[in-house]
Amino acid sequence: MHDDRNLVEARLARVLKERIRPAVHPLTTPLSVEIWSTPGEPVPVAEGLAAPTRPITPGTSWGTPWGTSWFKVTGTVPAEWAGRTVEAVLDLGFTPRTPGFQCEGLVHLRDGTPVKGLHPRNSHVRVGSPVAGGEQVHWRIEAASNPDLDASGVPFQPTPMGDRTTAGDAPQYVLGEMRLAVFDETVWNLVMDLEVLGELMAELPVDGARRFEILRAVGRALDAVDLQDVNGTAAEARSRLAEVLAAPAVPSAHRISAVGHAHIDSAWLWPLRETVRKVARTASNMTALLAEEPEFVFTMSQAQQFAWIKEHRPEVYAKVKKAVADGRFVPAGGMWVESDTNMPGSEAMARQFVHGKRFFLEEFGIENDEAWLPDTFGFAAGLPQIIRAAGSTRLLTQKISWSRTNSFPHHTFQWEGIDGTRIFTHFPPVDSYNCEMAGRQIAHAAANFKEKGVATRSLAPTGYGDGGGGTTREMVAKAARLRSLEGSATVEWEAPADFFAKAEAEYPDPPVWVGELYLELHRATLTSQAQTKRGNRRSEHLLREAELWAATAAVRTGFPYPYEELDRIWKTVLLHQFHDILPGSSIAWVHREARETYARLAGELEDVIGAAQRALAGEGTRELVFNSAPHARRGVPAGSASAQAVQGGTAAPVPREGGGYVLDNHLLRVEIDGRGLVVSVYDRAADREAIAPGQAANLLQLHPDFPNQWDAWDVDAFYRNVGSDLTEVTALEAEGGAVRVERAFGGSRVTQLLSVPADAKRLDIDTEVDWHETERFLKLAFPLDVKADRYASETQFGHVHRPTHQNTSWEWAKFEACNHRFVHLDEPGWGVAVVNDATYGHDVTRAVRTGTDAGTTTTVRASLLRAPRYPDPETDQGVHRFHHALVPGATIGDAVREGYRANLPERRVTGAGAAVPPLVTVDNEAVVVSAVKLADDRSGDLVVRLYEAHGGRARATVRGSGFAADRAVLTDLLERPLPDTEPPATADGAVVLALRPFQLVTLRLPCA
């Protein structure tokens, strides 16, 4: 037979596009449309419904950037359409771009009842099936004219459209056709048949029999279509496809569990307030689709998004809640938002699960067993223990498939964290959280699945996400045809829990991946939007203080514990840890609001802390020093206050021969040369120099920073090929107990204060940068005379080790990584820590010196600032402040202690002068208290969370002050007793713990 494959395939493409798809709506009639545009921010539904409108016709421009318009759409179903299925097709001015990144709308009945959302791939609203004819149609559409930031077609271009204050008022969209139409279900099903078969055919081997079976059937079907009467001949065309569509999948076919999904970014290329509406639109769409498709299952994560619907659109929430009760609309993930997991601190990461799971339990009686993080930019090694401590055992993500250097070796595996906890983990091999049931996606999932031969199942989150929209009726129709179809993987709608149960059952002993799940992409998110990151770090530590002192005051003085206020503030901080807010990858509007929010929260938390400390201090004129750190400081025990604190002070600067200054406290001798660089940090006790020979620390280095794409997200390895050391000074002088260094470069200025405490081996560096660069990367370097093959970075409830060498591509790819409060490296018996109060990104490199020394220089560089221009063209412009400290001779315990010190400064309060004893004490410095608070159930019980911080086994006695701790109960993160767990050992009214390395423990102590 002659090979006419290309001919038939080209015929299919054209006939589908030009004849069959248009015949889905064979009869149409225009609707009348009127419009009212809000003068500012969105208004309540009642106000939008009551507003005066004016006529508008298709082809008319509408919609200022970030504006809202209310359309009134009216019409009458023609009498001659009686007995037919009729729907409206409503085009707000959609472009071919993906849903969620342009205009969208929510259709209401005239009384305000929501009907469904509108976007370019889902623009229909059903009128009736069948209609009687003569029905009056009256809808109101709340339409958002959100600008398309990539409308130029060239991605990552700087744009002023990312903030309402700079976007202007030019109309963004042109109204399309708004019409009633007869819906021909037979033709629509023919379209679905041909799309599924055509897409499958394209994925099958060219020389395979199944491909040609489908090809011939398609040809016969097209022969049956009368192009002048598609509607009259569609049924015959479908009949000619029935046999190839009925051929079942082979027994070994890969099995895909599809779940309806709309991964909605809680903020990204739109502000938070718009996400509130995106979620309502999508939820309306999905409840409508669930009513039409009995096998369809939809899942939505992020408790915050459910809470938004509940607060802002209760009528939508009522539909959601019913669908949840029916098991069709499935809450997933058990987190407050799909947060970043690299940068949130220990308690914040724990509270993501506390607040998320508690919301789902209280609202729906549902407890999720899976963490659901499809789009998060890598996963910290402390996360498995947190997931398990929250009562969950599973994780889903697909983001690691975005890695650019190495292909991850598994799709289903056990992930082991720093403490040894393992979590059953699945990466959908479809490599998308926006699966559309396209043939190429289904074929890719089957071919890509790395567990072939030992497992058969994968999951496919199906629906339009990022900007929302969800699953469409076309995706459901395709899934139905793929349920069992020869040549394809099989597809079945299933909830995540059902998929995981089957996947675990068939693969009980999967391979193990140990340590962090590092994304080899988006590394610059550890640095972009420095003020957002500082706001997060400060909020986390202020919350620690607020809970500690409020709980202490409540127990000691009857101070009213601010349950509601702390709950609200925690949820706001958790929201801003979303994986496009904290990472700095959102539009200017988002980060402007984040800065304002963090400032407001700081004020509120300072008020809570101040009120609690005043209640504890009492009336008087004597100064008390409060220490909220988990270690004693200057004679003040951890979590207590004392009037006997040792006074501080700093070593006085002394002029240095040859220029510069010397800071010497008899423990540490620091030399600062005439360039303002640190050329010596000498540890007197160890008789050891910390700075590598011929090198200088406190060295600011500036690199060009123009990645190949994803400007705010990425820094590419080639940035290190070119750079300059900032060694010129404009001022160098002693200022009190510090050395002041000023520099100028480009359009920016830097001022630093370098000091050495009188009683500690530590060099403190306070840096202020007035930053006005673009596409530059600023680093702060510390070249150290230490030979270390690995170094430690703090992560949640412990630290993770990373190599300093690049033996493999996996190690090379980690050229920018995350730490929390410290980085530590050492040789046996001596180490160095670099601690910080607000930075996360860093790099560590090593070089062997030439000459007679031939020693190893290990350089730690903290990443300070970037200046990408997309999506926020003014990223990081302005004044920033950073604190770093170099701690020579530091053990890992010293690094932990100094990290907390840098982030939890002591507070001085005037009062009666009586010491405030700590509520609880722990007798082992390796065991760190991360939270002291009252129980969320308002029982008055005290909750203490602690962890082993040094990476070894530890025994510790936890003792209450003023109450016995021997009634303590071990709990999960939600403060519920752990099932099947023996009570903790007790002795002399105290709890005795034996902890494994990095083990996390939560104790609940009745203190009445």
mmCIF file of C-alpha atoms in Angstrom, residues 279 282-287 290 296-301 306 309 316 319-332 364 366:
data_model
loop_
_atom_site.group_PDB
_atom_site.id
_atom_site.type_symbol
_atom_site.label_atom_id
_atom_site.label_comp_id
_atom_site.label_asym_id
_atom_site.label_seq_id
_atom_site.Cartn_x
_atom_site.Cartn_y
_atom_site.Cartn_z
ATOM 1 C CA VAL A 279 -9.906 30.857 43.474
ATOM 2 C CA THR A 282 -12.022 28.186 39.602
ATOM 3 C CA ALA A 283 -14.030 26.682 42.445
ATOM 4 C CA SER A 284 -17.245 27.754 40.693
ATOM 5 C CA ASN A 285 -16.050 26.120 37.488
ATOM 6 C CA MET A 286 -15.146 22.903 39.242
ATOM 7 C CA THR A 287 -18.329 22.518 41.264
ATOM 8 C CA LEU A 290 -18.518 17.950 39.114
ATOM 9 C CA PHE A 296 -14.651 13.364 37.794
ATOM 10 C CA VAL A 297 -12.681 14.111 40.985
ATOM 11 C CA PHE A 298 -11.107 17.487 41.718
ATOM 12 C CA THR A 299 -8.472 18.335 44.302
ATOM 13 C CA MET A 300 -7.386 21.703 45.676
ATOM 14 C CA SER A 301 -4.599 22.419 48.128
ATOM 15 C CA PHE A 306 -10.393 27.658 51.003
ATOM 16 C CA ILE A 309 -13.591 31.490 49.498
ATOM 17 C CA VAL A 316 -19.314 29.489 46.386
ATOM 18 C CA LYS A 319 -21.057 24.462 46.941
ATOM 19 C CA VAL A 320 -17.447 23.539 47.702
ATOM 20 C CA LYS A 321 -18.332 22.230 51.132
ATOM 21 C CA LYS A 322 -21.091 20.018 49.749
ATOM 22 C CA ALA A 323 -18.773 18.647 47.058
ATOM 23 C CA VAL A 324 -16.144 17.948 49.725
ATOM 24 C CA ALA A 325 -18.715 16.057 51.783
ATOM 25 C CA ASP A 326 -19.562 14.020 48.683
ATOM 26 C CA GLY A 327 -15.909 13.064 48.264
ATOM 27 C CA ARG A 328 -15.677 14.779 44.880
ATOM 28 C CA PHE A 329 -13.857 18.029 45.766
ATOM 29 C CA VAL A 330 -10.818 16.835 47.700
ATOM 30 C CA PRO A 331 -8.730 19.109 49.942
ATOM 31 C CA ALA A 332 -5.077 18.152 49.476
ATOM 32 C CA PHE A 364 -14.368 19.274 56.582
ATOM 33 C CA ILE A 366 -10.611 15.600 56.768
#
